[in-house]
Short mmCIF file of C-alpha atoms and ligand atoms in Angstrom, two decimals:
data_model
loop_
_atom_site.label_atom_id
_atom_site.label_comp_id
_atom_site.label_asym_id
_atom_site.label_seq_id
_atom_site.Cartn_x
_atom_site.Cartn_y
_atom_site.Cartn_z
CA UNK A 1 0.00 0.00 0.00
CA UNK A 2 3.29 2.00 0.51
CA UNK A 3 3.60 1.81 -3.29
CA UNK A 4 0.31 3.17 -4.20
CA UNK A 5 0.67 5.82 -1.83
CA UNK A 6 3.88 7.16 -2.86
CA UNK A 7 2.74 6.72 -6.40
CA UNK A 8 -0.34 8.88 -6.24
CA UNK A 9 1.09 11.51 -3.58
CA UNK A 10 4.61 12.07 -4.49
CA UNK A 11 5.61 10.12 -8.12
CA UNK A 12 2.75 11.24 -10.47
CA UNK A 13 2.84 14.88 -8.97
CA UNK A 14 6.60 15.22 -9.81
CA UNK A 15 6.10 13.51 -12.80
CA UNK A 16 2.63 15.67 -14.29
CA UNK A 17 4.89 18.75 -12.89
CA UNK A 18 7.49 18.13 -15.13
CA UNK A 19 5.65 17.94 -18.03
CA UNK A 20 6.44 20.54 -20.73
CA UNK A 21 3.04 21.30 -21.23
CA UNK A 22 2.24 25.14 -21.88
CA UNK A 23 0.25 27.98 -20.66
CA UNK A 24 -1.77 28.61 -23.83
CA UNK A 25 -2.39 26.62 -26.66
CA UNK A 26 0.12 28.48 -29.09
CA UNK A 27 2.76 27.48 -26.51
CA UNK A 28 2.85 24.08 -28.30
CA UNK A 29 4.71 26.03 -31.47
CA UNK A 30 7.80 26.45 -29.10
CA UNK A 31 8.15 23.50 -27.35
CA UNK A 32 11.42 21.77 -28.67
CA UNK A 33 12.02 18.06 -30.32
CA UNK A 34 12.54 16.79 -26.58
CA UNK A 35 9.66 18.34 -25.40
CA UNK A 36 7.36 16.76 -27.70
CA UNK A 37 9.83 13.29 -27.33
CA UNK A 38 8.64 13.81 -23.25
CA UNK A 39 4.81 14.70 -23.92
CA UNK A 40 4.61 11.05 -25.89
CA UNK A 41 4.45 8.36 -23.02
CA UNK A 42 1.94 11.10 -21.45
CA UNK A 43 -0.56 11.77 -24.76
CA UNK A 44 -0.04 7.92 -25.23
CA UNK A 45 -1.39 6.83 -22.02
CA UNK A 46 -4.07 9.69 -21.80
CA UNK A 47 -5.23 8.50 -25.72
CA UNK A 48 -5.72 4.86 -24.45
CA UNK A 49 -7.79 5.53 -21.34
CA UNK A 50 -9.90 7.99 -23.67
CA UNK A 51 -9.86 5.38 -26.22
CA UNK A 52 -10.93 2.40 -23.95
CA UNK A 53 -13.63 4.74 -22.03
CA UNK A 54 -15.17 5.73 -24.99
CA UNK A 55 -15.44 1.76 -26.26
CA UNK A 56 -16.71 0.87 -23.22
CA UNK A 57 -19.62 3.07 -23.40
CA UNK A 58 -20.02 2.95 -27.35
CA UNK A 59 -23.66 1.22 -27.84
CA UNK A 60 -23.21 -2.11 -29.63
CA UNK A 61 -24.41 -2.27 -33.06
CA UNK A 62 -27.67 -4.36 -33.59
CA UNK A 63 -27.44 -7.56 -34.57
CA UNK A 64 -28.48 -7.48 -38.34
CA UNK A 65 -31.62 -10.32 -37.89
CA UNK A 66 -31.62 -13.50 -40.91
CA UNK A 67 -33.97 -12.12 -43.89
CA UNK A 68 -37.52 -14.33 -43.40
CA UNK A 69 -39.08 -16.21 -46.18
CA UNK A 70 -42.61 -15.44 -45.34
CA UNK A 71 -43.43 -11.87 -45.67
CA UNK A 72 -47.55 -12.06 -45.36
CA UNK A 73 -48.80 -15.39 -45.69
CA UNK A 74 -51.33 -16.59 -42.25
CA UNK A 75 -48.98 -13.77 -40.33
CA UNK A 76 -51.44 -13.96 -37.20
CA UNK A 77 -50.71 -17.55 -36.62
CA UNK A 78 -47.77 -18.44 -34.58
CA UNK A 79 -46.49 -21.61 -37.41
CA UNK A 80 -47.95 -21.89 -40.88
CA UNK A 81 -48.74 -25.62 -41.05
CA UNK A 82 -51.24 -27.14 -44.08
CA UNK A 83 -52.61 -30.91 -43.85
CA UNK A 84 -53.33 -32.45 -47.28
CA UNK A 85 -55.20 -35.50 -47.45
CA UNK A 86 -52.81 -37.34 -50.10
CA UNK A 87 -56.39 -39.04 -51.69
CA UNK A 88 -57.23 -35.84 -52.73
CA UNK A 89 -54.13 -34.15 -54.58
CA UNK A 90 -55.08 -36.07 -57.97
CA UNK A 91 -52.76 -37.08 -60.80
CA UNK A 92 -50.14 -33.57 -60.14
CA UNK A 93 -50.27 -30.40 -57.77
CA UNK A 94 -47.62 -28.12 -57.13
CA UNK A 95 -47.09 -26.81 -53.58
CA UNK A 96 -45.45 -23.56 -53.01
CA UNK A 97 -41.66 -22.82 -51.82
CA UNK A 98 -41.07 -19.59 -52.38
CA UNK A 99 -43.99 -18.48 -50.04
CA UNK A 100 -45.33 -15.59 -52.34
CA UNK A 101 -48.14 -17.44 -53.92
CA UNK A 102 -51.51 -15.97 -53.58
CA UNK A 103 -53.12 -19.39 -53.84
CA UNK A 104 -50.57 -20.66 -51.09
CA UNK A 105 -49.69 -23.40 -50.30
CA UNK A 106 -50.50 -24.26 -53.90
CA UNK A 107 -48.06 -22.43 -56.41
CA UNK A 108 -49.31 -19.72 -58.83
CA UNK A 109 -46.45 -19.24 -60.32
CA UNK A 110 -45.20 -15.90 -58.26
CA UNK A 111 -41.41 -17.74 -57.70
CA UNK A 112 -40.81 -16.87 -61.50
CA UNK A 113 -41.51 -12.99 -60.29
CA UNK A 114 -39.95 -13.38 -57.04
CA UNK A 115 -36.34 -15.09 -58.53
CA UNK A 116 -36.24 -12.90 -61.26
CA UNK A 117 -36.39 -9.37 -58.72
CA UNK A 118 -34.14 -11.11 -56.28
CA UNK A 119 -31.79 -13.54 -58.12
CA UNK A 120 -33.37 -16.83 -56.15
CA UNK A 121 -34.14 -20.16 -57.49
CA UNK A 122 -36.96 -21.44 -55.79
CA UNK A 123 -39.82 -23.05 -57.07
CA UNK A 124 -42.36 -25.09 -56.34
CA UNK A 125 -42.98 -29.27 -54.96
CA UNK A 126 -44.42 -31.19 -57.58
CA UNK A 127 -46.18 -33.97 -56.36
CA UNK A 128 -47.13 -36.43 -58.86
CA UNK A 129 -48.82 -39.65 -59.37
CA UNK A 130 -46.68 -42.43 -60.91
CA UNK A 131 -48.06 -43.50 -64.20
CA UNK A 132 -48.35 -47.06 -64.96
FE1 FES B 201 -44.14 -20.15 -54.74
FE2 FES B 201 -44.41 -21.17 -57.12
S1 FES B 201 -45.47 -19.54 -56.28
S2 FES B 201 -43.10 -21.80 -55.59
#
């Protein structure tokens, strides 16, 4: 505790004291090479607790969120989730991927829209019955 009291009552006094650090701000223009050479460990240290104070308090940026796939489709429900009886899909039906069909979950064709405005490849799931 010696240390630390020395330190902050006798060694950084002497030591901020002997500074070259002048009166006015146009006092910089005169101080000499080893005057600026003893103002570096100083402006060094002061820069890094300014530096690390300043992170510390910075607000994190957000965390960018993954893009969704459904955009308006049952949005009031908590999971989208159709039952087909599989007697009643016929010889071929196509269900919708791409989640911008107006008929969904059947397609209507909208993926050919949505991939060319956005560079996807979805499209739909073509169920169909194997012909004999
Ligand atoms: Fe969505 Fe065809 S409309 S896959």
């Amino acid at each position: 505790m010696e240390i630390v009291n020395r330190l902050i009552t006798s060694t950084l006094p002497n030591y901020f004291a002997s500074l070259p650090i002048p009166k006015s701000v146009f006092g910089f223009i005169q101080l000499s090479g080893g005057d600026w050479i003893a103002l570096i460990p100083f402006v060094g240290t002061v820069s890094l607790i300014a530096y690390v104070t300043v992170k510390a308090f910075q607000p994190k940026p957000p965390v960018a969120k993954k893009p969704i796939c459904n955009l308006k489709i049952q949005k009031e429900v908590q999971k989208v989730v159709n039952i087909v009886d599989i007697e009643e899909i016929g010889e071929k039906v196509s269900y919708c991927r791409c989640w911008r069909s107006k008929r969904f979950p059947l397609c209507d064709g909208s993926h050919t829209k949505h991939n060319e405005e956005t560079g996807d490849n979805v499209g739909p799931l073509v169920l169909k019955r194997k012909s004999n």
